[in-house]
Tab-separated table of C-alpha atoms and ligand atoms in Angstrom:
chain	number	residue	atom	x	y	z
A	1	MET	CA	-9.107	30.908	-149.810
A	2	LYS	CA	-7.181	32.693	-152.537
A	3	THR	CA	-7.378	36.258	-153.728
A	4	GLU	CA	-5.546	38.533	-156.173
A	5	VAL	CA	-5.661	41.593	-153.959
A	6	LEU	CA	-6.019	41.528	-150.206
A	7	VAL	CA	-6.908	44.768	-148.423
A	8	LEU	CA	-6.380	44.753	-144.672
A	9	GLY	CA	-8.589	47.348	-143.000
A	10	GLY	CA	-11.982	48.706	-144.089
A	11	GLY	CA	-11.673	52.414	-143.280
A	12	PRO	CA	-11.760	55.169	-145.947
A	13	GLY	CA	-8.325	54.070	-147.193
A	14	GLY	CA	-9.102	50.377	-147.227
A	15	TYR	CA	-12.553	50.433	-148.840
A	16	THR	CA	-11.425	52.973	-151.455
A	17	ALA	CA	-8.438	50.759	-152.331
A	18	ALA	CA	-10.657	47.653	-152.486
A	19	PHE	CA	-13.301	49.353	-154.674
A	20	ARG	CA	-10.756	50.932	-157.035
A	21	ALA	CA	-8.854	47.638	-157.463
A	22	ALA	CA	-12.153	45.837	-158.164
A	23	ASP	CA	-13.143	48.465	-160.692
A	24	LEU	CA	-9.791	47.894	-162.436
A	25	GLY	CA	-10.650	44.207	-162.838
A	26	LYS	CA	-8.966	42.690	-159.787
A	27	GLN	CA	-10.471	40.014	-157.596
A	28	VAL	CA	-10.462	41.628	-154.117
A	29	THR	CA	-10.836	40.463	-150.534
A	30	LEU	CA	-11.315	43.096	-147.839
A	31	VAL	CA	-10.600	42.101	-144.259
A	32	GLU	CA	-12.105	44.225	-141.449
A	33	ARG	CA	-12.118	43.460	-137.749
A	34	PHE	CA	-15.403	45.277	-137.092
A	35	PRO	CA	-18.728	43.931	-138.398
A	36	VAL	CA	-19.260	47.042	-140.555
A	37	LEU	CA	-17.109	48.891	-143.075
A	38	GLY	CA	-16.080	52.520	-142.633
A	39	GLY	CA	-13.322	52.341	-140.002
A	40	VAL	CA	-12.639	55.024	-137.462
A	41	CYS	CA	-13.798	57.832	-139.792
A	42	LEU	CA	-17.305	56.561	-140.352
A	43	ASN	CA	-17.935	54.815	-137.034
A	44	VAL	CA	-16.051	56.692	-134.346
A	45	GLY	CA	-14.493	59.707	-136.059
A	46	CYS	CA	-15.227	62.149	-138.843
A	47	ILE	CA	-18.851	61.325	-139.479
A	48	PRO	CA	-20.361	60.998	-135.951
A	49	SER	CA	-18.374	64.032	-134.838
A	50	LYS	CA	-19.769	66.046	-137.743
A	51	ALA	CA	-23.305	64.915	-136.903
A	52	LEU	CA	-22.798	66.186	-133.351
A	53	LEU	CA	-21.116	69.373	-134.564
A	54	HIS	CA	-24.156	70.044	-136.736
A	55	VAL	CA	-26.346	69.814	-133.640
A	56	ALA	CA	-23.912	72.053	-131.734
A	57	SER	CA	-24.109	74.653	-134.481
A	58	VAL	CA	-27.938	74.623	-134.438
A	59	LEU	CA	-27.864	75.028	-130.608
A	60	ASN	CA	-25.394	77.909	-130.832
A	61	GLU	CA	-27.152	79.681	-133.687
A	62	SER	CA	-30.486	79.461	-131.887
A	63	LYS	CA	-28.865	81.512	-129.057
A	64	GLU	CA	-26.920	83.897	-131.287
A	65	VAL	CA	-30.004	84.910	-133.246
A	66	SER	CA	-31.339	86.601	-130.089
A	67	ALA	CA	-29.235	89.588	-131.196
A	68	ALA	CA	-31.641	89.831	-134.149
A	69	GLY	CA	-34.636	89.854	-131.849
A	70	ILE	CA	-35.478	86.152	-132.177
A	71	LYS	CA	-35.636	84.354	-128.866
A	72	PHE	CA	-36.095	80.608	-128.570
A	73	ALA	CA	-36.955	78.740	-125.382
A	74	GLU	CA	-34.161	76.741	-123.720
A	75	PRO	CA	-33.567	73.567	-125.688
A	76	GLU	CA	-34.549	70.198	-124.261
A	77	ILE	CA	-31.861	67.650	-125.032
A	78	ASN	CA	-33.029	64.059	-125.377
A	79	LEU	CA	-29.667	62.377	-125.169
A	80	GLU	CA	-30.916	58.919	-126.174
A	81	GLN	CA	-32.578	60.323	-129.282
A	82	LEU	CA	-29.515	62.369	-130.165
A	83	ARG	CA	-27.307	59.246	-129.842
A	84	ASP	CA	-29.713	57.218	-132.008
A	85	TRP	CA	-29.832	59.923	-134.661
A	86	LYS	CA	-26.041	60.224	-134.741
A	87	ASN	CA	-25.728	56.407	-135.013
A	88	LYS	CA	-28.291	56.379	-137.819
A	89	VAL	CA	-26.133	58.714	-139.856
A	90	SER	CA	-23.220	56.241	-139.595
A	91	HIS	CA	-25.458	53.227	-140.195
A	92	GLN	CA	-26.791	54.692	-143.461
A	93	LEU	CA	-23.207	55.009	-144.709
A	94	ASN	CA	-22.273	51.534	-143.393
A	95	ALA	CA	-25.113	50.099	-145.418
A	96	GLY	CA	-24.078	52.107	-148.441
A	97	LEU	CA	-20.533	50.728	-148.248
A	98	ALA	CA	-21.767	47.146	-147.860
A	99	ALA	CA	-23.861	47.641	-150.984
A	100	LEU	CA	-20.940	49.147	-152.905
A	101	ALA	CA	-18.757	46.165	-151.955
A	102	LYS	CA	-21.428	43.750	-153.081
A	103	GLN	CA	-21.972	45.525	-156.391
A	104	ARG	CA	-18.255	45.137	-157.131
A	105	ASN	CA	-18.008	41.538	-155.936
A	106	VAL	CA	-15.534	42.517	-153.260
A	107	THR	CA	-15.428	39.692	-150.686
A	108	VAL	CA	-15.635	41.148	-147.169
A	109	VAL	CA	-14.186	38.962	-144.386
A	110	ASN	CA	-14.863	39.964	-140.787
A	111	GLY	CA	-12.022	39.358	-138.357
A	112	THR	CA	-8.604	40.520	-137.288
A	113	GLY	CA	-5.940	39.701	-139.866
A	114	SER	CA	-2.318	38.824	-139.082
A	115	PHE	CA	0.320	38.168	-141.690
A	116	ILE	CA	1.950	34.716	-141.769
A	117	ASP	CA	4.345	35.597	-144.588
A	118	ALA	CA	4.453	37.782	-147.750
A	119	THR	CA	1.583	35.888	-149.427
A	120	HIS	CA	-0.579	34.639	-146.557
A	121	LEU	CA	-2.792	36.285	-143.978
A	122	GLN	CA	-4.551	34.525	-141.110
A	123	VAL	CA	-8.041	35.640	-140.081
A	124	GLY	CA	-9.339	33.461	-137.209
A	125	SER	CA	-9.102	29.893	-138.489
A	126	GLU	CA	-9.052	30.999	-142.138
A	127	ILE	CA	-5.842	31.447	-144.146
A	128	ILE	CA	-6.076	33.792	-147.145
A	129	GLU	CA	-3.480	33.470	-149.894
A	130	PHE	CA	-2.906	36.679	-151.775
A	131	GLU	CA	-0.852	37.931	-154.726
A	132	GLN	CA	-0.751	41.559	-153.600
A	133	ALA	CA	-1.777	43.220	-150.344
A	134	ILE	CA	-2.650	46.723	-149.224
A	135	ILE	CA	-2.203	47.443	-145.527
A	136	ALA	CA	-4.736	50.033	-144.362
A	137	VAL	CA	-4.892	49.338	-140.644
A	138	GLY	CA	-5.107	52.927	-139.467
A	139	SER	CA	-4.355	54.280	-136.013
A	140	ARG	CA	-5.666	54.440	-132.470
A	141	PRO	CA	-5.771	57.179	-129.794
A	142	VAL	CA	-2.553	57.657	-127.814
A	143	LYS	CA	-2.971	56.601	-124.204
A	144	ILE	CA	-0.924	58.154	-121.403
A	145	PRO	CA	0.214	55.145	-119.321
A	146	SER	CA	0.389	56.966	-115.984
A	147	PHE	CA	-3.306	57.964	-116.128
A	148	PRO	CA	-6.056	55.755	-114.592
A	149	ASN	CA	-7.034	54.450	-118.042
A	150	GLU	CA	-9.370	51.779	-116.693
A	151	ASP	CA	-11.605	54.443	-115.089
A	152	ALA	CA	-14.743	54.971	-117.255
A	153	ARG	CA	-14.604	58.737	-116.578
A	154	LEU	CA	-11.314	58.983	-118.479
A	155	ILE	CA	-12.302	58.810	-122.169
A	156	ASP	CA	-10.750	59.059	-125.613
A	157	SER	CA	-12.393	60.342	-128.785
A	158	THR	CA	-14.400	57.094	-129.166
A	159	GLY	CA	-15.718	57.485	-125.629
A	160	ALA	CA	-16.529	61.133	-126.220
A	161	LEU	CA	-18.534	60.277	-129.353
A	162	LYS	CA	-20.497	57.633	-127.474
A	163	LEU	CA	-22.198	60.493	-125.649
A	164	ASP	CA	-22.933	58.461	-122.529
A	165	ASP	CA	-23.756	61.641	-120.616
A	166	ILE	CA	-23.143	65.385	-120.599
A	167	PRO	CA	-20.536	65.872	-117.899
A	168	LYS	CA	-20.941	69.007	-115.793
A	169	LYS	CA	-17.177	69.682	-115.860
A	170	LEU	CA	-15.147	68.297	-118.750
A	171	LEU	CA	-11.371	68.573	-119.025
A	172	ILE	CA	-9.887	68.055	-122.441
A	173	ILE	CA	-6.194	67.210	-122.610
A	174	GLY	CA	-4.802	68.278	-125.989
A	175	GLY	CA	-5.796	71.450	-127.857
A	176	GLY	CA	-5.516	69.778	-131.237
A	177	ILE	CA	-8.306	69.142	-133.732
A	178	ILE	CA	-10.065	66.319	-131.850
A	179	GLY	CA	-9.895	68.162	-128.527
A	180	LEU	CA	-11.292	71.363	-129.984
A	181	GLU	CA	-14.027	69.681	-132.004
A	182	MET	CA	-15.225	67.731	-128.978
A	183	ALA	CA	-14.995	70.913	-126.889
A	184	THR	CA	-17.345	72.568	-129.459
A	185	VAL	CA	-19.843	69.700	-129.141
A	186	TYR	CA	-19.848	69.413	-125.331
A	187	ASN	CA	-19.862	73.148	-124.774
A	188	ALA	CA	-22.996	73.472	-126.908
A	189	LEU	CA	-24.596	70.599	-124.970
A	190	GLY	CA	-23.960	72.412	-121.720
A	191	SER	CA	-20.661	71.079	-120.269
A	192	GLU	CA	-18.242	73.462	-118.624
A	193	ILE	CA	-15.014	73.043	-120.684
A	194	THR	CA	-11.384	73.325	-119.655
A	195	ILE	CA	-8.596	72.673	-122.201
A	196	VAL	CA	-4.971	71.854	-121.386
A	197	GLU	CA	-2.449	72.217	-124.203
A	198	MET	CA	1.234	71.479	-123.871
A	199	GLN	CA	2.318	73.975	-126.548
A	200	ASP	CA	1.898	77.748	-126.305
A	201	GLN	CA	-1.026	77.812	-128.773
A	202	ILE	CA	-3.962	75.569	-129.644
A	203	ILE	CA	-3.633	73.715	-132.980
A	204	PRO	CA	0.130	74.258	-132.935
A	205	GLY	CA	0.690	73.472	-136.654
A	206	CYS	CA	-1.487	76.360	-137.771
A	207	ASP	CA	-0.568	80.094	-138.148
A	208	LYS	CA	-1.379	82.152	-135.052
A	209	ASP	CA	-3.417	84.778	-136.874
A	210	LEU	CA	-5.829	82.039	-138.084
A	211	ILE	CA	-6.132	80.607	-134.579
A	212	ARG	CA	-6.815	83.988	-132.933
A	213	PRO	CA	-10.525	84.426	-133.785
A	214	LEU	CA	-11.303	80.907	-132.531
A	215	PHE	CA	-9.163	81.422	-129.450
A	216	GLN	CA	-10.806	84.761	-128.572
A	217	LYS	CA	-14.247	83.166	-128.851
A	218	ILE	CA	-13.573	80.042	-126.821
A	219	LYS	CA	-11.671	81.977	-124.191
A	220	LYS	CA	-15.014	83.662	-123.406
A	221	ASP	CA	-17.109	80.518	-123.756
A	222	TYR	CA	-14.951	78.017	-121.859
A	223	ALA	CA	-14.031	77.921	-118.162
A	224	ASN	CA	-10.254	77.802	-118.792
A	225	ILE	CA	-7.689	77.203	-121.515
A	226	TYR	CA	-4.309	76.367	-120.015
A	227	LEU	CA	-1.459	76.735	-122.552
A	228	SER	CA	2.127	75.550	-122.083
A	229	THR	CA	0.709	73.168	-119.476
A	230	ARG	CA	0.878	69.458	-118.836
A	231	VAL	CA	-1.248	67.219	-116.700
A	232	SER	CA	1.139	65.774	-114.112
A	233	ASN	CA	-1.305	63.421	-112.429
A	234	ILE	CA	-4.901	62.186	-112.430
A	235	GLU	CA	-6.318	60.651	-109.313
A	236	ALA	CA	-9.596	58.758	-109.497
A	237	LEU	CA	-11.749	59.834	-106.519
A	238	ALA	CA	-15.310	58.893	-105.757
A	239	ASP	CA	-16.672	62.360	-106.630
A	240	GLY	CA	-14.530	62.972	-109.745
A	241	LEU	CA	-11.127	62.866	-111.344
A	242	LYS	CA	-8.632	65.050	-109.455
A	243	VAL	CA	-6.266	66.477	-112.063
A	244	SER	CA	-2.936	68.088	-111.185
A	245	PHE	CA	-1.350	70.557	-113.586
A	246	ASP	CA	2.162	71.652	-114.322
A	247	GLY	CA	2.320	74.999	-116.064
A	248	PRO	CA	2.207	78.814	-115.637
A	249	SER	CA	-0.801	80.276	-113.799
A	250	VAL	CA	-2.684	77.045	-113.296
A	251	PRO	CA	-4.385	75.757	-110.196
A	252	GLU	CA	-2.463	72.995	-108.462
A	253	SER	CA	-5.344	70.624	-108.943
A	254	GLU	CA	-9.040	70.616	-109.918
A	255	LEU	CA	-11.847	68.090	-109.854
A	256	PHE	CA	-13.570	67.094	-113.149
A	257	ASP	CA	-16.513	64.821	-113.890
A	258	LYS	CA	-14.834	63.513	-117.037
A	259	VAL	CA	-11.461	63.862	-118.747
A	260	LEU	CA	-11.013	63.460	-122.514
A	261	VAL	CA	-7.494	62.588	-123.649
A	262	ALA	CA	-6.923	63.832	-127.200
A	263	VAL	CA	-3.121	64.047	-127.511
A	264	GLY	CA	-2.763	62.457	-130.952
A	265	ARG	CA	-3.089	59.056	-132.548
A	266	GLN	CA	-0.619	56.240	-132.994
A	267	PRO	CA	-0.324	53.970	-136.020
A	268	ASN	CA	-1.497	50.348	-135.908
A	269	GLY	CA	1.396	48.986	-137.984
A	270	GLY	CA	2.685	46.876	-135.111
A	271	LEU	CA	-0.668	45.064	-134.605
A	272	CYS	CA	-0.869	42.940	-137.804
A	273	ASP	CA	2.429	40.970	-137.794
A	274	ALA	CA	3.512	42.868	-140.940
A	275	ASP	CA	7.092	42.080	-139.961
A	276	LYS	CA	6.385	38.384	-140.615
A	277	ALA	CA	5.735	39.371	-144.220
A	278	GLY	CA	9.093	41.141	-144.237
A	279	VAL	CA	7.571	44.650	-144.034
A	280	VAL	CA	9.600	47.076	-141.986
A	281	VAL	CA	7.497	48.578	-139.177
A	282	ASP	CA	9.287	51.265	-137.153
A	283	GLU	CA	9.249	51.381	-133.354
A	284	ARG	CA	6.249	53.750	-133.346
A	285	GLY	CA	4.193	51.480	-135.643
A	286	PHE	CA	4.615	53.384	-138.944
A	287	ILE	CA	5.259	51.580	-142.223
A	288	ALA	CA	7.478	53.367	-144.748
A	289	VAL	CA	6.342	53.477	-148.403
A	290	ASP	CA	7.603	54.962	-151.664
A	291	LYS	CA	5.607	57.357	-153.904
A	292	HIS	CA	3.720	54.353	-155.332
A	293	GLN	CA	2.657	53.363	-151.755
A	294	ARG	CA	4.849	50.254	-152.006
A	295	THR	CA	6.485	48.956	-148.810
A	296	THR	CA	9.913	47.343	-148.664
A	297	VAL	CA	8.211	44.156	-149.849
A	298	SER	CA	7.363	44.498	-153.563
A	299	ASN	CA	3.869	42.927	-153.463
A	300	ILE	CA	2.745	44.707	-150.295
A	301	PHE	CA	1.514	48.287	-150.216
A	302	ALA	CA	0.434	50.495	-147.335
A	303	ILE	CA	-1.811	53.575	-147.121
A	304	GLY	CA	-3.457	55.948	-144.646
A	305	ASP	CA	-2.598	56.725	-141.057
A	306	VAL	CA	-0.181	53.761	-140.861
A	307	VAL	CA	2.200	55.338	-143.372
A	308	GLY	CA	2.500	58.703	-141.629
A	309	GLN	CA	1.143	62.178	-141.025
A	310	PRO	CA	-1.153	63.854	-141.631
A	311	MET	CA	-3.579	61.239	-140.353
A	312	LEU	CA	-6.536	62.381	-142.473
A	313	ALA	CA	-9.161	60.336	-144.283
A	314	HIS	CA	-8.721	62.343	-147.523
A	315	LYS	CA	-5.015	61.572	-147.544
A	316	ALA	CA	-5.792	57.870	-147.101
A	317	THR	CA	-8.342	57.763	-149.936
A	318	HIS	CA	-5.898	59.494	-152.317
A	319	GLU	CA	-3.144	57.008	-151.407
A	320	ALA	CA	-5.683	54.144	-151.771
A	321	ARG	CA	-6.271	54.966	-155.402
A	322	ILE	CA	-2.550	55.095	-156.093
A	323	ALA	CA	-1.902	51.703	-154.505
A	324	ALA	CA	-4.851	50.066	-156.321
A	325	GLU	CA	-3.860	51.581	-159.653
A	326	VAL	CA	-0.171	50.551	-159.327
A	327	ILE	CA	-1.328	47.015	-158.523
A	328	ALA	CA	-3.448	47.089	-161.648
A	329	GLY	CA	-0.436	48.088	-163.718
A	330	MET	CA	-1.013	51.825	-163.979
A	331	LYS	CA	1.773	54.370	-163.568
A	332	SER	CA	0.211	56.179	-160.610
A	333	GLN	CA	2.199	57.957	-157.950
A	334	TRP	CA	1.763	60.627	-155.281
A	335	GLN	CA	1.672	63.993	-157.050
A	336	ALA	CA	-0.791	66.001	-155.012
A	337	LEU	CA	0.687	69.395	-154.093
A	338	THR	CA	-1.203	69.793	-150.829
A	339	ILE	CA	-3.464	68.063	-148.382
A	340	PRO	CA	-5.932	70.523	-146.860
A	341	SER	CA	-6.501	70.593	-143.089
A	342	VAL	CA	-9.798	71.502	-141.484
A	343	ALA	CA	-10.765	71.979	-137.873
A	344	TYR	CA	-14.567	71.842	-137.710
A	345	THR	CA	-14.715	74.138	-134.727
A	346	ASP	CA	-16.864	77.261	-134.422
A	347	PRO	CA	-15.500	79.225	-136.246
A	348	GLU	CA	-13.937	76.617	-138.521
A	349	ILE	CA	-10.272	76.858	-139.482
A	350	ALA	CA	-8.963	75.518	-142.787
A	351	TRP	CA	-5.593	75.789	-144.416
A	352	MET	CA	-3.678	74.417	-147.361
A	353	GLY	CA	-0.346	74.752	-149.131
A	354	LEU	CA	2.353	76.602	-147.240
A	355	THR	CA	1.525	78.156	-143.921
A	356	GLU	CA	3.035	81.592	-143.247
A	357	ASN	CA	5.276	80.052	-140.606
A	358	GLU	CA	6.532	77.447	-143.125
A	359	ALA	CA	7.092	80.068	-145.848
A	360	LYS	CA	9.163	82.165	-143.403
A	361	ALA	CA	11.107	79.147	-142.140
A	362	GLN	CA	11.919	78.156	-145.755
A	363	GLY	CA	13.051	81.685	-146.601
A	364	ILE	CA	10.503	81.973	-149.387
A	365	GLU	CA	9.698	85.567	-150.504
A	366	PHE	CA	5.954	85.893	-150.456
A	367	GLU	CA	3.135	88.401	-150.722
A	368	LYS	CA	0.383	88.139	-148.152
A	369	ALA	CA	-3.145	89.397	-147.856
A	370	ALA	CA	-5.597	88.817	-145.042
A	371	PHE	CA	-9.142	89.884	-145.833
A	372	PRO	CA	-11.199	90.652	-142.729
A	373	TRP	CA	-14.697	89.216	-142.863
A	374	ALA	CA	-15.942	92.279	-140.975
A	375	ALA	CA	-15.909	93.755	-144.522
A	376	SER	CA	-17.915	90.822	-145.985
A	377	GLY	CA	-21.580	91.570	-146.400
A	378	ARG	CA	-22.406	87.883	-146.343
A	379	SER	CA	-20.562	87.246	-143.107
A	380	LEU	CA	-22.263	90.218	-141.395
A	381	ALA	CA	-25.646	89.063	-142.718
A	382	ASN	CA	-24.865	85.691	-141.118
A	383	GLY	CA	-24.367	87.491	-137.815
A	384	ARG	CA	-20.630	86.850	-137.782
A	385	LYS	CA	-17.697	89.156	-138.277
A	386	GLU	CA	-14.634	87.410	-136.870
A	387	GLY	CA	-13.450	85.546	-140.009
A	388	VAL	CA	-10.287	86.132	-141.995
A	389	THR	CA	-9.216	84.819	-145.422
A	390	LYS	CA	-5.457	84.782	-145.889
A	391	LEU	CA	-3.658	84.195	-149.123
A	392	LEU	CA	0.087	83.763	-149.730
A	393	SER	CA	1.620	84.076	-153.144
A	394	ASP	CA	5.079	83.915	-154.601
A	395	LYS	CA	6.560	87.418	-154.735
A	396	LYS	CA	8.156	86.885	-158.137
A	397	THR	CA	5.711	84.701	-160.039
A	398	GLY	CA	2.426	85.474	-158.297
A	399	ARG	CA	1.725	81.769	-157.948
A	400	ILE	CA	-0.569	80.801	-155.060
A	401	LEU	CA	1.576	79.242	-152.304
A	402	GLY	CA	-0.901	78.832	-149.483
A	403	ALA	CA	-4.201	79.901	-148.042
A	404	GLY	CA	-5.811	79.855	-144.621
A	405	ILE	CA	-9.376	80.654	-143.688
A	406	VAL	CA	-10.982	81.106	-140.303
A	407	GLY	CA	-14.727	81.604	-140.229
A	408	THR	CA	-17.967	79.748	-140.690
A	409	ASN	CA	-17.779	77.196	-143.517
A	410	ALA	CA	-13.992	77.606	-143.841
A	411	GLY	CA	-13.782	73.859	-144.456
A	412	GLU	CA	-15.907	74.170	-147.583
A	413	LEU	CA	-14.280	77.398	-148.781
A	414	ILE	CA	-10.712	76.057	-148.720
A	415	ALA	CA	-11.481	73.836	-151.751
A	416	GLU	CA	-11.203	76.757	-154.166
A	417	ALA	CA	-7.699	77.538	-152.892
A	418	VAL	CA	-6.697	73.849	-153.158
A	419	LEU	CA	-7.843	73.744	-156.755
A	420	ALA	CA	-6.030	77.028	-157.498
A	421	LEU	CA	-2.799	75.614	-156.092
A	422	GLU	CA	-3.179	72.310	-157.995
A	423	MET	CA	-3.882	74.191	-161.248
A	424	GLY	CA	-0.843	76.384	-160.780
A	425	ALA	CA	-3.062	79.490	-160.616
A	426	ASN	CA	-1.603	82.835	-159.695
A	427	VAL	CA	-3.140	85.664	-157.728
A	428	GLU	CA	-4.376	87.383	-160.867
A	429	ASP	CA	-6.354	84.267	-161.815
A	430	LEU	CA	-8.118	84.325	-158.488
A	431	ALA	CA	-8.684	88.067	-158.557
A	432	LEU	CA	-10.152	87.947	-162.096
A	433	THR	CA	-12.448	85.005	-161.325
A	434	VAL	CA	-16.012	86.221	-160.913
A	435	HIS	CA	-17.227	85.133	-157.490
A	436	ALA	CA	-20.924	85.163	-156.758
A	437	HIS	CA	-22.126	87.964	-154.481
A	438	PRO	CA	-22.840	87.842	-151.634
A	439	THR	CA	-20.872	84.722	-150.683
A	440	LEU	CA	-18.128	83.869	-148.208
A	441	ALA	CA	-16.212	82.491	-151.198
A	442	GLU	CA	-15.827	86.082	-152.418
A	443	THR	CA	-13.322	86.610	-149.640
A	444	LEU	CA	-10.769	84.503	-151.581
A	445	GLY	CA	-11.209	86.784	-154.591
A	446	PHE	CA	-10.958	89.866	-152.300
A	447	SER	CA	-7.713	88.636	-150.738
A	448	ALA	CA	-6.292	88.106	-154.237
A	449	GLU	CA	-7.412	91.610	-155.145
A	450	MET	CA	-5.626	92.890	-152.037
A	451	ILE	CA	-2.354	91.456	-153.351
A	452	GLU	CA	-3.070	92.732	-156.843
A	453	GLY	CA	-3.850	96.215	-155.463
A	454	THR	CA	-7.241	96.228	-157.179
A	455	ILE	CA	-9.528	95.792	-154.157
A	456	THR	CA	-12.472	98.138	-153.845
A	457	ASP	CA	-14.185	96.487	-150.899
A	458	LEU	CA	-11.434	97.812	-148.588
A	459	TYR	CA	-9.404	100.934	-148.673
A	460	ILE	CA	-5.687	100.207	-148.575
A	461	LYS	CA	-3.415	103.244	-148.679
A	462	LYS	CA	-0.910	103.088	-151.521
A	463	ARG	CA	2.610	102.328	-150.323
B	1	NAD	P1	-3.294	66.398	-132.708
B	1	NAD	O1	-1.923	65.922	-132.911
B	1	NAD	O2	-4.003	67.138	-133.760
B	1	NAD	O3	-3.389	67.275	-131.401
B	1	NAD	C1	-2.908	66.826	-130.169
B	1	NAD	C2	-2.614	68.036	-129.328
B	1	NAD	O4	-2.292	67.568	-128.018
B	1	NAD	C3	-1.440	68.848	-129.820
B	1	NAD	O5	-1.800	70.205	-129.833
B	1	NAD	C4	-0.338	68.555	-128.785
B	1	NAD	O6	0.532	69.612	-128.585
B	1	NAD	C5	-1.153	68.289	-127.545
B	1	NAD	N1	-0.522	67.405	-126.572
B	1	NAD	C6	0.188	66.311	-126.757
B	1	NAD	N2	0.538	65.721	-125.601
B	1	NAD	C7	-0.001	66.457	-124.660
B	1	NAD	C8	-0.018	66.403	-123.238
B	1	NAD	N3	0.583	65.401	-122.582
B	1	NAD	N4	-0.655	67.359	-122.527
B	1	NAD	C9	-1.292	68.375	-123.173
B	1	NAD	N5	-1.306	68.476	-124.520
B	1	NAD	C10	-0.699	67.574	-125.220
B	1	NAD	O7	-4.074	65.058	-132.324
B	1	NAD	P2	-5.642	64.796	-132.101
B	1	NAD	O8	-6.407	66.066	-131.985
B	1	NAD	O9	-5.714	63.785	-131.039
B	1	NAD	O10	-6.041	64.146	-133.491
B	1	NAD	C11	-5.440	62.957	-133.921
B	1	NAD	C12	-5.361	62.893	-135.427
B	1	NAD	O11	-6.674	62.815	-135.979
B	1	NAD	C13	-4.681	64.084	-136.038
B	1	NAD	O12	-3.830	63.621	-137.031
B	1	NAD	C14	-5.802	64.859	-136.618
B	1	NAD	O13	-5.389	65.635	-137.719
B	1	NAD	C15	-6.810	63.798	-136.978
B	1	NAD	N6	-8.143	64.376	-136.903
B	1	NAD	C16	-8.527	65.186	-137.929
B	1	NAD	C17	-9.745	65.785	-137.886
B	1	NAD	C18	-10.157	66.679	-139.003
B	1	NAD	O14	-9.569	66.617	-140.072
B	1	NAD	N7	-11.125	67.545	-138.788
B	1	NAD	C19	-10.597	65.578	-136.834
B	1	NAD	C20	-10.169	64.779	-135.806
B	1	NAD	C21	-8.902	64.177	-135.885
């Protein structure tokens, strides 16, 4: 078969690229190895994890509200029903994507595609001839070769989201976003959680002051959090996985019912014979692209996890539009100023623009405000007081440089800061924007007022 635009991979990057190219008048074929569209994000990532995190938050809130005199009975967890419900959420979106593809006349081919050369892709016995291609093959969880990976009790994020059981004792290797989100889910379902993180803080890329409220909370809720620690060995025994640690103040070994490995993801660039098309794939599996998402081969583009960090669905969809638009003859290129990060933990952590660590490392002179949610009426009314909204601005121009939020709904709240940064807003713009009261969004306005020196919701002594 022949196609104008071939898209390899049907995750958020791939389907967005396919749909945008079709909307721009291209004839598009989308190749996906799984029988449904949506990729890791929709099937074994963002969406099922958010469904489970929603349930976790209901379970947690039903306990926390006892402080207000409301006591619920112990929840009964029907695991099979919970699994079905979570799968139903994904299936609804799978069906939606299939319909969207059909409405646009995008041809979806199921199967694993491998390049033959720069204009041909093989899928099973079929050969597809294309004019332009977009590689959107994503990434997979990193495996640690010395671990007993064939043992069913050693799982990755896909295994954790399957929810086969609720292990009594769960060890999570990697205190990054996946590890901490899964810890939130399994802790709420009743597992005893231990986390091992190689670095000296969880979510190492994020400022420490934003991590602190989450860390304080989970330190109380979880059995152990071992920082600056590695797992040196895992032995599969009949009654559990015997894990040996290497780090300060850790037990020599401990037995766990399940171990989740969440130490990052690796790109799938090496799995589609892109090199046969002349595309350079580095030794880790990444494919280099320019600001138009074009690879070293002029008719082949790449987007999403396979082109580099951060491996986030919203980065992939943004790149997807660029690639599709360039193919359609538009002058699109990467111009976004920031890609927000969100950890959907409890509390959530979200940040965008420069972190404080980055601003310091780059020698940028900045003003900083951190508004404590203990002074937010809305947060206290929600029964929470640990949040913080931090804003960084350029000392000379007042332009917003970065923001970080820790607290409930931080992932939703960060959007205002992202828009402010993209619009070139300064602190005064944020401070003079009327925020509805009482909302958590107000805390962004308050932190701007702190920098402006106009805040009335706190008392800050004049310097
Ligand atoms: P990650 O890179 O975010 O975190 C991995 C963590 O494991 C790091 O803190 C690292 O220091 C630690 N680590 C690495 N090797 C280790 C070892 N041997 N022992 C102990 N700790 C070790 O990776 P992840 O959490 O697996 O997530 C993978 C990707 O998926 C990331 O790019 C992440 O941003 C993305 N993701 C995003 C979201 C979201 O946006 N909410 C959710 C899930 C995943």
